[in-house]
Amino acid sequence: MPTLSIQSHRFFCHVWILVFWFFSAPLHAELDIEIFGGGTARIPIAIVPFADENKFQHSITKVVSDDLERSGLFSLVDSNGLTPYAPVEVVYSDWIDRGASALVIGRTIIMPNGMIEIQFRLMDVARKEQLTGLVATVPITQLRSAAHRIADIIYETLTGDVGVFSTQIAYVMKQGDKYALQIADADGFNAQSIIEYTEPIISPAWSPDGSQLAYVSFENQKPVIYVQTLATHQRIAVANFKGSNSAPAWSPDGQRLAVVLTAQGNSQIFLINVDGTGMRRLSKSSGIDTEPSFSPDGRSIIFTSDRGGSPQIYRMLVTETENSMAERLTFEGNYNVSPDFSKDGRSFTFINRNNGRFNVAVQEFGSRQMQILTNSQFDESPSFAPNGKMILYATEIKGRGILSAVSRDGQTRQQLSIQAGNIREPAWGPLPTAN
Amino acid sequence: MKKVLSVLMISLLSACASQTTQPAADVEDRTIGANGEAGNGSSIASGESNFHPLQDPNSILSQRSVYYDFDSYTVRNEYREMVTAHAQYLRDNANSKVLLQGNTDGRGSREYNLALGQRRADGVKNMMTLSGARDSQIEAVSLGEEKPRAVGHDESSWRQNRRTDIIYRGE
């Protein structure tokens, strides 16, 4: 047997009482599979239902399967009645016949103290060996989050990229005449309200460390920007100037916000410290400048402006004084709005209007090629996953607002299961911070 | 069909209202909204009217909404006479104040629509101050796409929502 090593893992928080790798595999284990770049080839993976998991309300297997499938990088292979739970029970030829490159097996055990022990192993079918695995003991309320972390480990081991299944999203739900700002797990489960009002709430934005949300509330009969700390529910009005205050965007260091104010006339972009001090104007145009989004290095901002006659995406430097210079980035169509910078700084996602449809698009800064990722009618508010591989956005089905996620290559789309109501204004939160 | 019927009903109601002495203001307002851009040719100066000029259904001042094309904040020619009439009323009645609420249809970006609604309201304000109203009499705000008058997902609804409303304070 390989040496047993205890490693800390970025996603392991305090709920993990015991975590150790069965096998000291490199983080990006090589798997005998086709290259999956470009979105055509997916990793065929079989996930055998974990032993005894049917005793629990939440199936680990289903959570893991849904996560991996939603990423667009995996295709699920039906285990079709085969039920190996331990490596010795695996007949590899069965899985080769089914076309699986990777195999997930595991079991759940109820401990005397009521905690659940989860055993999980990821097997390389061609090499007939274990790639990684873990044992974790969690309270029953943490089964779903444990399953998300298992999905993250599978994703990271097989793609070499960071998994985002343990992240959270924020969005606004309208139900009747009530507006609720909610946060939920990245798959839409475990929703909880942060605030509720009978006036609109728009534009939630996560602080870079995930501890705070900025948003715009109309509760005082006009748009005002608040920053709320999630743990304490305390909040302050960061921008409540004459006129409209909206479109908050965090600087990467979390120290200040780019905001849109009408205090000096048209909607223009200003910078303000998170405590509401130090407000100064940044953009200077005779039209609308709105929807700022910082580059990862904090040195430039992309935003929507109609200075050229129609709303388009522009980029400007974050200068010490007012800046009227900006580079136009979008040229296809006469309506390109709602830009969001990718975390690697190489591309941005936005909404493009074409033939009466409003669709999610991405564009590389280098190639300037626009790629439309969706074919729905009314998409809004796209935001990148922290690893840049998926984009969360709002869309409509039969007049009802829902959230959907599309893979960066446009190959996979999946609706998020969030209960009733009209859902809009999603924002994908950051990776959990390291302990 | 339902909508057409209700428009007819409201039109009938307001027609009745104008013959009796019950010019219910909100019925009047809905008529304008329901008709969308069809509110033309009603600028008959009703010399004999007993109504306050703002409440006289035959006065152009009873019209309170400017409608727009998609992604446009240009006040179309057909609304200029109405906006100018309100400006002149404000000029002549220094104590009157109006709130201008800019609205957009529900498509596209909420933030951009918030800014667009502001430009619509600002545009009407501009035209009013050029025509004699004082800056202090007018507040221009945007509701963006957040308070739609019509909730349908078709052009007839969107058209009604691309709008600046003129609301007299205390009315």
Short mmCIF file of N, CA and C in Angstrom, two decimals, chain B residues 3-146:
data_model
loop_
_atom_site.label_atom_id
_atom_site.label_comp_id
_atom_site.label_asym_id
_atom_site.label_seq_id
_atom_site.Cartn_x
_atom_site.Cartn_y
_atom_site.Cartn_z
N LYS B 3 -57.27 42.45 -23.51
CA LYS B 3 -56.67 43.76 -23.35
C LYS B 3 -57.45 44.80 -24.15
N VAL B 4 -57.81 44.42 -25.39
CA VAL B 4 -58.57 45.34 -26.22
C VAL B 4 -59.88 45.69 -25.53
N LEU B 5 -60.52 44.66 -24.99
CA LEU B 5 -61.79 44.89 -24.30
C LEU B 5 -61.60 45.85 -23.14
N SER B 6 -60.55 45.62 -22.36
CA SER B 6 -60.38 46.45 -21.18
C SER B 6 -60.03 47.88 -21.59
N VAL B 7 -59.31 48.00 -22.69
CA VAL B 7 -59.02 49.35 -23.19
C VAL B 7 -60.32 50.05 -23.55
N LEU B 8 -61.19 49.30 -24.25
CA LEU B 8 -62.49 49.86 -24.64
C LEU B 8 -63.28 50.26 -23.41
N MET B 9 -63.28 49.35 -22.42
CA MET B 9 -64.03 49.62 -21.20
C MET B 9 -63.54 50.90 -20.54
N ILE B 10 -62.22 51.00 -20.44
CA ILE B 10 -61.67 52.17 -19.76
C ILE B 10 -61.97 53.44 -20.57
N SER B 11 -61.88 53.31 -21.89
CA SER B 11 -62.19 54.45 -22.74
C SER B 11 -63.63 54.88 -22.52
N LEU B 12 -64.53 53.90 -22.49
CA LEU B 12 -65.93 54.21 -22.27
C LEU B 12 -66.11 54.89 -20.92
N LEU B 13 -65.47 54.32 -19.91
CA LEU B 13 -65.58 54.88 -18.57
C LEU B 13 -65.14 56.33 -18.56
N SER B 14 -64.01 56.60 -19.22
CA SER B 14 -63.49 57.95 -19.14
C SER B 14 -64.35 58.88 -19.99
N ALA B 15 -64.92 58.33 -21.08
CA ALA B 15 -65.82 59.14 -21.88
C ALA B 15 -67.01 59.55 -21.02
N CYS B 16 -67.55 58.59 -20.24
CA CYS B 16 -68.63 58.91 -19.33
C CYS B 16 -68.18 59.96 -18.34
N ALA B 17 -66.95 59.72 -17.81
CA ALA B 17 -66.45 60.62 -16.78
C ALA B 17 -66.40 62.05 -17.29
N SER B 18 -66.04 62.20 -18.56
CA SER B 18 -65.88 63.56 -19.05
C SER B 18 -67.24 64.24 -19.24
N GLN B 19 -68.32 63.46 -19.28
CA GLN B 19 -69.63 64.09 -19.42
C GLN B 19 -70.26 64.36 -18.06
N THR B 20 -69.94 63.53 -17.12
CA THR B 20 -70.40 63.83 -15.77
C THR B 20 -69.35 64.73 -15.14
N THR B 21 -69.40 64.89 -13.85
CA THR B 21 -68.40 65.75 -13.22
C THR B 21 -67.47 64.93 -12.34
N GLN B 22 -67.18 63.71 -12.77
CA GLN B 22 -66.31 62.84 -11.98
C GLN B 22 -65.07 62.46 -12.76
N PRO B 23 -64.18 63.39 -12.98
CA PRO B 23 -62.99 63.05 -13.76
C PRO B 23 -61.95 62.33 -12.91
N ALA B 24 -62.23 61.10 -12.57
CA ALA B 24 -61.30 60.35 -11.72
C ALA B 24 -59.92 60.33 -12.36
N ALA B 25 -58.98 60.88 -11.66
CA ALA B 25 -57.65 61.12 -12.26
C ALA B 25 -56.97 59.83 -12.68
N ASP B 26 -57.13 58.78 -11.90
CA ASP B 26 -56.35 57.59 -12.25
C ASP B 26 -56.96 56.85 -13.43
N VAL B 27 -58.26 56.99 -13.61
CA VAL B 27 -58.88 56.42 -14.81
C VAL B 27 -58.34 57.14 -16.04
N GLU B 28 -58.28 58.45 -15.92
CA GLU B 28 -57.74 59.27 -16.99
C GLU B 28 -56.33 58.81 -17.36
N ASP B 29 -55.56 58.63 -16.33
CA ASP B 29 -54.17 58.25 -16.52
C ASP B 29 -54.06 56.90 -17.22
N ARG B 30 -54.88 55.96 -16.81
CA ARG B 30 -54.82 54.62 -17.40
C ARG B 30 -55.21 54.67 -18.86
N THR B 31 -56.15 55.55 -19.19
CA THR B 31 -56.57 55.66 -20.59
C THR B 31 -55.37 55.99 -21.46
N ILE B 32 -54.59 56.93 -20.99
CA ILE B 32 -53.42 57.34 -21.76
C ILE B 32 -52.46 56.17 -21.90
N GLY B 33 -52.26 55.50 -20.78
CA GLY B 33 -51.34 54.37 -20.81
C GLY B 33 -51.83 53.29 -21.74
N ALA B 34 -53.10 52.97 -21.65
CA ALA B 34 -53.63 51.88 -22.44
C ALA B 34 -53.59 52.20 -23.92
N ASN B 35 -53.76 53.48 -24.24
CA ASN B 35 -53.74 53.84 -25.65
C ASN B 35 -52.34 53.94 -26.21
N GLY B 36 -51.36 53.96 -25.31
CA GLY B 36 -50.00 54.07 -25.78
C GLY B 36 -49.81 55.35 -26.54
N GLU B 37 -49.34 55.23 -27.76
CA GLU B 37 -48.98 56.42 -28.50
C GLU B 37 -50.18 57.05 -29.20
N ALA B 38 -51.34 56.51 -28.97
CA ALA B 38 -52.50 56.97 -29.74
C ALA B 38 -53.09 58.28 -29.22
N GLY B 39 -52.46 58.86 -28.24
CA GLY B 39 -53.05 60.05 -27.63
C GLY B 39 -52.80 61.32 -28.43
N ASN B 40 -53.28 61.35 -29.66
CA ASN B 40 -53.06 62.54 -30.47
C ASN B 40 -54.34 63.32 -30.67
N GLY B 41 -54.21 64.55 -31.06
CA GLY B 41 -55.34 65.35 -31.49
C GLY B 41 -56.33 65.71 -30.39
N SER B 42 -55.95 65.58 -29.14
CA SER B 42 -56.90 65.89 -28.09
C SER B 42 -56.56 67.21 -27.41
N SER B 43 -55.86 68.06 -28.14
CA SER B 43 -55.41 69.30 -27.52
C SER B 43 -56.42 70.43 -27.71
N ILE B 44 -57.68 70.05 -27.67
CA ILE B 44 -58.72 71.06 -27.85
C ILE B 44 -58.75 71.96 -26.61
N ALA B 45 -58.61 73.22 -26.82
CA ALA B 45 -58.71 74.15 -25.70
C ALA B 45 -60.16 74.26 -25.29
N SER B 46 -60.48 73.75 -24.12
CA SER B 46 -61.88 73.70 -23.70
C SER B 46 -62.21 74.95 -22.89
N GLY B 47 -62.56 75.97 -23.61
CA GLY B 47 -62.78 77.27 -22.99
C GLY B 47 -63.86 77.27 -21.93
N GLU B 48 -64.90 76.46 -22.12
CA GLU B 48 -66.06 76.50 -21.24
C GLU B 48 -65.89 75.56 -20.05
N SER B 49 -64.79 74.85 -19.99
CA SER B 49 -64.67 73.80 -19.00
C SER B 49 -64.65 74.35 -17.59
N ASN B 50 -65.25 73.58 -16.68
CA ASN B 50 -65.22 73.93 -15.27
C ASN B 50 -64.03 73.27 -14.57
N PHE B 51 -63.31 72.43 -15.31
CA PHE B 51 -62.22 71.68 -14.69
C PHE B 51 -61.03 72.56 -14.42
N HIS B 52 -60.27 72.17 -13.41
CA HIS B 52 -58.93 72.69 -13.25
C HIS B 52 -58.15 72.25 -14.48
N PRO B 53 -57.31 73.12 -15.02
CA PRO B 53 -56.65 72.76 -16.29
C PRO B 53 -55.92 71.43 -16.26
N LEU B 54 -55.38 71.07 -15.09
CA LEU B 54 -54.65 69.81 -15.02
C LEU B 54 -55.59 68.60 -15.06
N GLN B 55 -56.87 68.85 -14.70
CA GLN B 55 -57.79 67.71 -14.61
C GLN B 55 -58.79 67.65 -15.76
N ASP B 56 -58.76 68.67 -16.60
CA ASP B 56 -59.68 68.70 -17.73
C ASP B 56 -59.30 67.63 -18.73
N PRO B 57 -60.16 66.63 -18.89
CA PRO B 57 -59.80 65.54 -19.81
C PRO B 57 -59.63 66.02 -21.25
N ASN B 58 -60.17 67.21 -21.55
CA ASN B 58 -60.02 67.70 -22.92
C ASN B 58 -58.76 68.54 -23.11
N SER B 59 -58.10 68.81 -22.00
CA SER B 59 -56.88 69.62 -22.09
C SER B 59 -55.69 68.73 -22.41
N ILE B 60 -54.76 69.29 -23.15
CA ILE B 60 -53.54 68.53 -23.44
C ILE B 60 -52.78 68.21 -22.16
N LEU B 61 -53.05 69.01 -21.11
CA LEU B 61 -52.36 68.78 -19.83
C LEU B 61 -52.81 67.48 -19.16
N SER B 62 -53.91 66.92 -19.64
CA SER B 62 -54.34 65.64 -19.06
C SER B 62 -53.44 64.50 -19.56
N GLN B 63 -52.71 64.75 -20.60
CA GLN B 63 -51.76 63.74 -21.08
C GLN B 63 -50.49 63.84 -20.26
N ARG B 64 -50.05 62.70 -19.76
CA ARG B 64 -48.95 62.74 -18.78
C ARG B 64 -47.79 61.80 -19.13
N SER B 65 -47.85 61.17 -20.28
CA SER B 65 -46.79 60.19 -20.57
C SER B 65 -46.16 60.43 -21.93
N VAL B 66 -44.85 60.31 -21.97
CA VAL B 66 -44.08 60.36 -23.22
C VAL B 66 -43.60 58.95 -23.50
N TYR B 67 -43.79 58.49 -24.72
CA TYR B 67 -43.37 57.12 -25.07
C TYR B 67 -42.19 57.15 -26.03
N TYR B 68 -41.41 56.05 -26.00
CA TYR B 68 -40.13 56.03 -26.71
C TYR B 68 -39.98 54.77 -27.58
N ASP B 69 -39.03 54.90 -28.52
CA ASP B 69 -38.59 53.72 -29.26
C ASP B 69 -37.60 52.95 -28.37
N PHE B 70 -37.31 51.69 -28.76
CA PHE B 70 -36.37 50.87 -27.99
C PHE B 70 -35.01 51.55 -27.91
N ASP B 71 -34.44 51.55 -26.71
CA ASP B 71 -33.10 52.09 -26.46
C ASP B 71 -32.96 53.54 -26.92
N SER B 72 -34.07 54.29 -26.91
CA SER B 72 -34.01 55.69 -27.33
C SER B 72 -34.51 56.58 -26.21
N TYR B 73 -33.92 57.77 -26.08
CA TYR B 73 -34.45 58.74 -25.13
C TYR B 73 -34.87 60.02 -25.85
N THR B 74 -35.00 59.94 -27.18
CA THR B 74 -35.45 61.09 -27.95
C THR B 74 -36.96 61.28 -27.76
N VAL B 75 -37.37 62.50 -27.40
CA VAL B 75 -38.80 62.80 -27.31
C VAL B 75 -39.32 62.98 -28.72
N ARG B 76 -40.20 62.07 -29.12
CA ARG B 76 -40.69 62.13 -30.49
C ARG B 76 -41.57 63.37 -30.71
N ASN B 77 -41.64 63.81 -31.94
CA ASN B 77 -42.35 65.06 -32.27
C ASN B 77 -43.77 65.09 -31.72
N GLU B 78 -44.45 63.94 -31.75
CA GLU B 78 -45.85 63.92 -31.35
C GLU B 78 -46.05 64.26 -29.87
N TYR B 79 -44.97 64.22 -29.08
CA TYR B 79 -45.10 64.54 -27.65
C TYR B 79 -44.58 65.93 -27.30
N ARG B 80 -44.00 66.61 -28.26
CA ARG B 80 -43.37 67.89 -27.94
C ARG B 80 -44.39 68.94 -27.51
N GLU B 81 -45.54 68.96 -28.18
CA GLU B 81 -46.56 69.95 -27.84
C GLU B 81 -47.04 69.73 -26.40
N MET B 82 -47.21 68.45 -26.05
CA MET B 82 -47.69 68.12 -24.71
C MET B 82 -46.66 68.52 -23.65
N VAL B 83 -45.40 68.18 -23.89
CA VAL B 83 -44.34 68.51 -22.92
C VAL B 83 -44.23 70.03 -22.78
N THR B 84 -44.31 70.73 -23.90
CA THR B 84 -44.22 72.19 -23.88
C THR B 84 -45.38 72.78 -23.10
N ALA B 85 -46.57 72.20 -23.28
CA ALA B 85 -47.75 72.70 -22.56
C ALA B 85 -47.56 72.57 -21.05
N HIS B 86 -46.99 71.44 -20.61
CA HIS B 86 -46.71 71.28 -19.17
C HIS B 86 -45.66 72.28 -18.71
N ALA B 87 -44.67 72.51 -19.55
CA ALA B 87 -43.63 73.48 -19.20
C ALA B 87 -44.23 74.86 -19.01
N GLN B 88 -45.15 75.21 -19.89
CA GLN B 88 -45.77 76.53 -19.79
C GLN B 88 -46.68 76.62 -18.56
N TYR B 89 -47.33 75.52 -18.25
CA TYR B 89 -48.14 75.50 -17.02
C TYR B 89 -47.25 75.71 -15.81
N LEU B 90 -46.10 75.06 -15.79
CA LEU B 90 -45.17 75.22 -14.68
C LEU B 90 -44.63 76.66 -14.62
N ARG B 91 -44.38 77.21 -15.80
CA ARG B 91 -43.89 78.59 -15.85
C ARG B 91 -44.93 79.53 -15.24
N ASP B 92 -46.19 79.26 -15.56
CA ASP B 92 -47.27 80.16 -15.10
C ASP B 92 -47.73 79.85 -13.68
N ASN B 93 -47.35 78.71 -13.16
CA ASN B 93 -47.76 78.33 -11.81
C ASN B 93 -46.50 77.96 -11.02
N ALA B 94 -45.87 78.98 -10.48
CA ALA B 94 -44.54 78.80 -9.89
C ALA B 94 -44.55 77.85 -8.70
N ASN B 95 -45.73 77.66 -8.10
CA ASN B 95 -45.78 76.77 -6.94
C ASN B 95 -45.95 75.31 -7.31
N SER B 96 -46.26 75.06 -8.56
CA SER B 96 -46.44 73.67 -8.98
C SER B 96 -45.08 72.99 -9.15
N LYS B 97 -45.08 71.71 -8.82
CA LYS B 97 -43.85 70.92 -9.00
C LYS B 97 -44.21 69.58 -9.64
N VAL B 98 -43.28 69.07 -10.43
CA VAL B 98 -43.53 67.76 -11.03
C VAL B 98 -42.38 66.81 -10.74
N LEU B 99 -42.76 65.54 -10.69
CA LEU B 99 -41.78 64.45 -10.64
C LEU B 99 -41.83 63.76 -12.00
N LEU B 100 -40.69 63.63 -12.64
CA LEU B 100 -40.61 62.91 -13.91
C LEU B 100 -40.00 61.54 -13.64
N GLN B 101 -40.75 60.50 -13.96
CA GLN B 101 -40.25 59.13 -13.74
C GLN B 101 -39.98 58.47 -15.08
N GLY B 102 -38.69 58.20 -15.35
CA GLY B 102 -38.32 57.51 -16.59
C GLY B 102 -38.40 56.00 -16.40
N ASN B 103 -38.97 55.32 -17.40
CA ASN B 103 -39.13 53.86 -17.35
C ASN B 103 -38.63 53.23 -18.66
N THR B 104 -38.29 51.95 -18.58
CA THR B 104 -37.88 51.22 -19.79
C THR B 104 -38.63 49.90 -19.85
N ASP B 105 -38.56 49.26 -21.00
CA ASP B 105 -39.12 47.91 -21.05
C ASP B 105 -38.14 46.95 -20.38
N GLY B 106 -38.57 45.71 -20.19
CA GLY B 106 -37.84 44.80 -19.31
C GLY B 106 -36.72 44.03 -19.98
N ARG B 107 -36.39 44.35 -21.21
CA ARG B 107 -35.37 43.57 -21.91
C ARG B 107 -33.99 44.17 -21.69
N GLY B 108 -32.99 43.32 -21.70
CA GLY B 108 -31.62 43.80 -21.58
C GLY B 108 -31.20 44.02 -20.15
N SER B 109 -30.25 44.92 -19.98
CA SER B 109 -29.59 45.10 -18.68
C SER B 109 -30.39 46.00 -17.75
N ARG B 110 -30.58 45.53 -16.50
CA ARG B 110 -31.30 46.36 -15.52
C ARG B 110 -30.54 47.64 -15.21
N GLU B 111 -29.23 47.54 -15.10
CA GLU B 111 -28.44 48.73 -14.80
C GLU B 111 -28.45 49.71 -15.98
N TYR B 112 -28.27 49.19 -17.18
CA TYR B 112 -28.32 50.10 -18.33
C TYR B 112 -29.70 50.72 -18.43
N ASN B 113 -30.73 49.94 -18.17
CA ASN B 113 -32.09 50.47 -18.23
C ASN B 113 -32.33 51.53 -17.16
N LEU B 114 -31.71 51.36 -15.99
CA LEU B 114 -31.81 52.38 -14.95
C LEU B 114 -31.22 53.70 -15.46
N ALA B 115 -30.08 53.60 -16.12
CA ALA B 115 -29.44 54.80 -16.68
C ALA B 115 -30.26 55.37 -17.83
N LEU B 116 -30.81 54.46 -18.65
CA LEU B 116 -31.61 54.91 -19.80
C LEU B 116 -32.88 55.63 -19.33
N GLY B 117 -33.53 55.08 -18.31
CA GLY B 117 -34.72 55.73 -17.76
C GLY B 117 -34.40 57.13 -17.23
N GLN B 118 -33.20 57.25 -16.65
CA GLN B 118 -32.77 58.57 -16.16
C GLN B 118 -32.60 59.54 -17.33
N ARG B 119 -32.02 59.05 -18.41
CA ARG B 119 -31.84 59.93 -19.58
C ARG B 119 -33.19 60.34 -20.15
N ARG B 120 -34.14 59.42 -20.13
CA ARG B 120 -35.47 59.77 -20.63
C ARG B 120 -36.09 60.88 -19.78
N ALA B 121 -36.03 60.70 -18.46
CA ALA B 121 -36.61 61.71 -17.58
C ALA B 121 -35.83 63.03 -17.70
N ASP B 122 -34.50 62.93 -17.77
CA ASP B 122 -33.68 64.14 -17.91
C ASP B 122 -33.99 64.87 -19.21
N GLY B 123 -34.24 64.09 -20.28
CA GLY B 123 -34.55 64.70 -21.57
C GLY B 123 -35.83 65.51 -21.52
N VAL B 124 -36.85 64.98 -20.83
CA VAL B 124 -38.11 65.70 -20.69
C VAL B 124 -37.89 66.95 -19.82
N LYS B 125 -37.10 66.76 -18.77
CA LYS B 125 -36.80 67.91 -17.90
C LYS B 125 -36.12 69.03 -18.69
N ASN B 126 -35.16 68.63 -19.50
CA ASN B 126 -34.45 69.58 -20.34
C ASN B 126 -35.39 70.39 -21.22
N MET B 127 -36.28 69.64 -21.87
CA MET B 127 -37.23 70.29 -22.77
C MET B 127 -38.13 71.25 -21.99
N MET B 128 -38.50 70.86 -20.78
CA MET B 128 -39.38 71.72 -19.97
C MET B 128 -38.67 72.99 -19.52
N THR B 129 -37.43 72.86 -19.10
CA THR B 129 -36.73 74.07 -18.64
C THR B 129 -36.43 74.99 -19.81
N LEU B 130 -36.21 74.42 -20.99
CA LEU B 130 -36.02 75.26 -22.17
C LEU B 130 -37.28 76.02 -22.51
N SER B 131 -38.43 75.47 -22.10
CA SER B 131 -39.71 76.09 -22.44
C SER B 131 -40.26 76.91 -21.28
N GLY B 132 -39.44 77.23 -20.31
CA GLY B 132 -39.86 78.19 -19.31
C GLY B 132 -40.04 77.68 -17.91
N ALA B 133 -40.06 76.36 -17.71
CA ALA B 133 -40.18 75.84 -16.34
C ALA B 133 -38.85 76.05 -15.61
N ARG B 134 -38.94 76.18 -14.29
CA ARG B 134 -37.71 76.38 -13.51
C ARG B 134 -37.14 75.03 -13.10
N ASP B 135 -35.85 75.00 -13.02
CA ASP B 135 -35.15 73.77 -12.63
C ASP B 135 -35.67 73.24 -11.29
N SER B 136 -35.94 74.16 -10.36
CA SER B 136 -36.35 73.75 -9.01
C SER B 136 -37.76 73.16 -8.99
N GLN B 137 -38.50 73.32 -10.07
CA GLN B 137 -39.86 72.76 -10.10
C GLN B 137 -39.89 71.30 -10.55
N ILE B 138 -38.77 70.80 -11.02
CA ILE B 138 -38.77 69.49 -11.67
C ILE B 138 -37.74 68.57 -11.05
N GLU B 139 -38.18 67.40 -10.65
CA GLU B 139 -37.23 66.36 -10.26
C GLU B 139 -37.36 65.20 -11.24
N ALA B 140 -36.22 64.78 -11.78
CA ALA B 140 -36.22 63.69 -12.75
C ALA B 140 -35.58 62.46 -12.12
N VAL B 141 -36.30 61.35 -12.08
CA VAL B 141 -35.76 60.11 -11.51
C VAL B 141 -36.00 58.96 -12.48
N SER B 142 -35.32 57.85 -12.25
CA SER B 142 -35.51 56.67 -13.08
C SER B 142 -36.01 55.50 -12.26
N LEU B 143 -36.95 54.78 -12.82
CA LEU B 143 -37.37 53.51 -12.23
C LEU B 143 -36.82 52.34 -13.04
N GLY B 144 -36.07 52.68 -14.11
CA GLY B 144 -35.52 51.63 -14.95
C GLY B 144 -36.61 50.70 -15.45
N GLU B 145 -36.34 49.40 -15.39
CA GLU B 145 -37.35 48.43 -15.80
C GLU B 145 -38.05 47.83 -14.59
N GLU B 146 -37.88 48.46 -13.42
CA GLU B 146 -38.32 47.81 -12.18
C GLU B 146 -39.81 47.96 -11.89
#
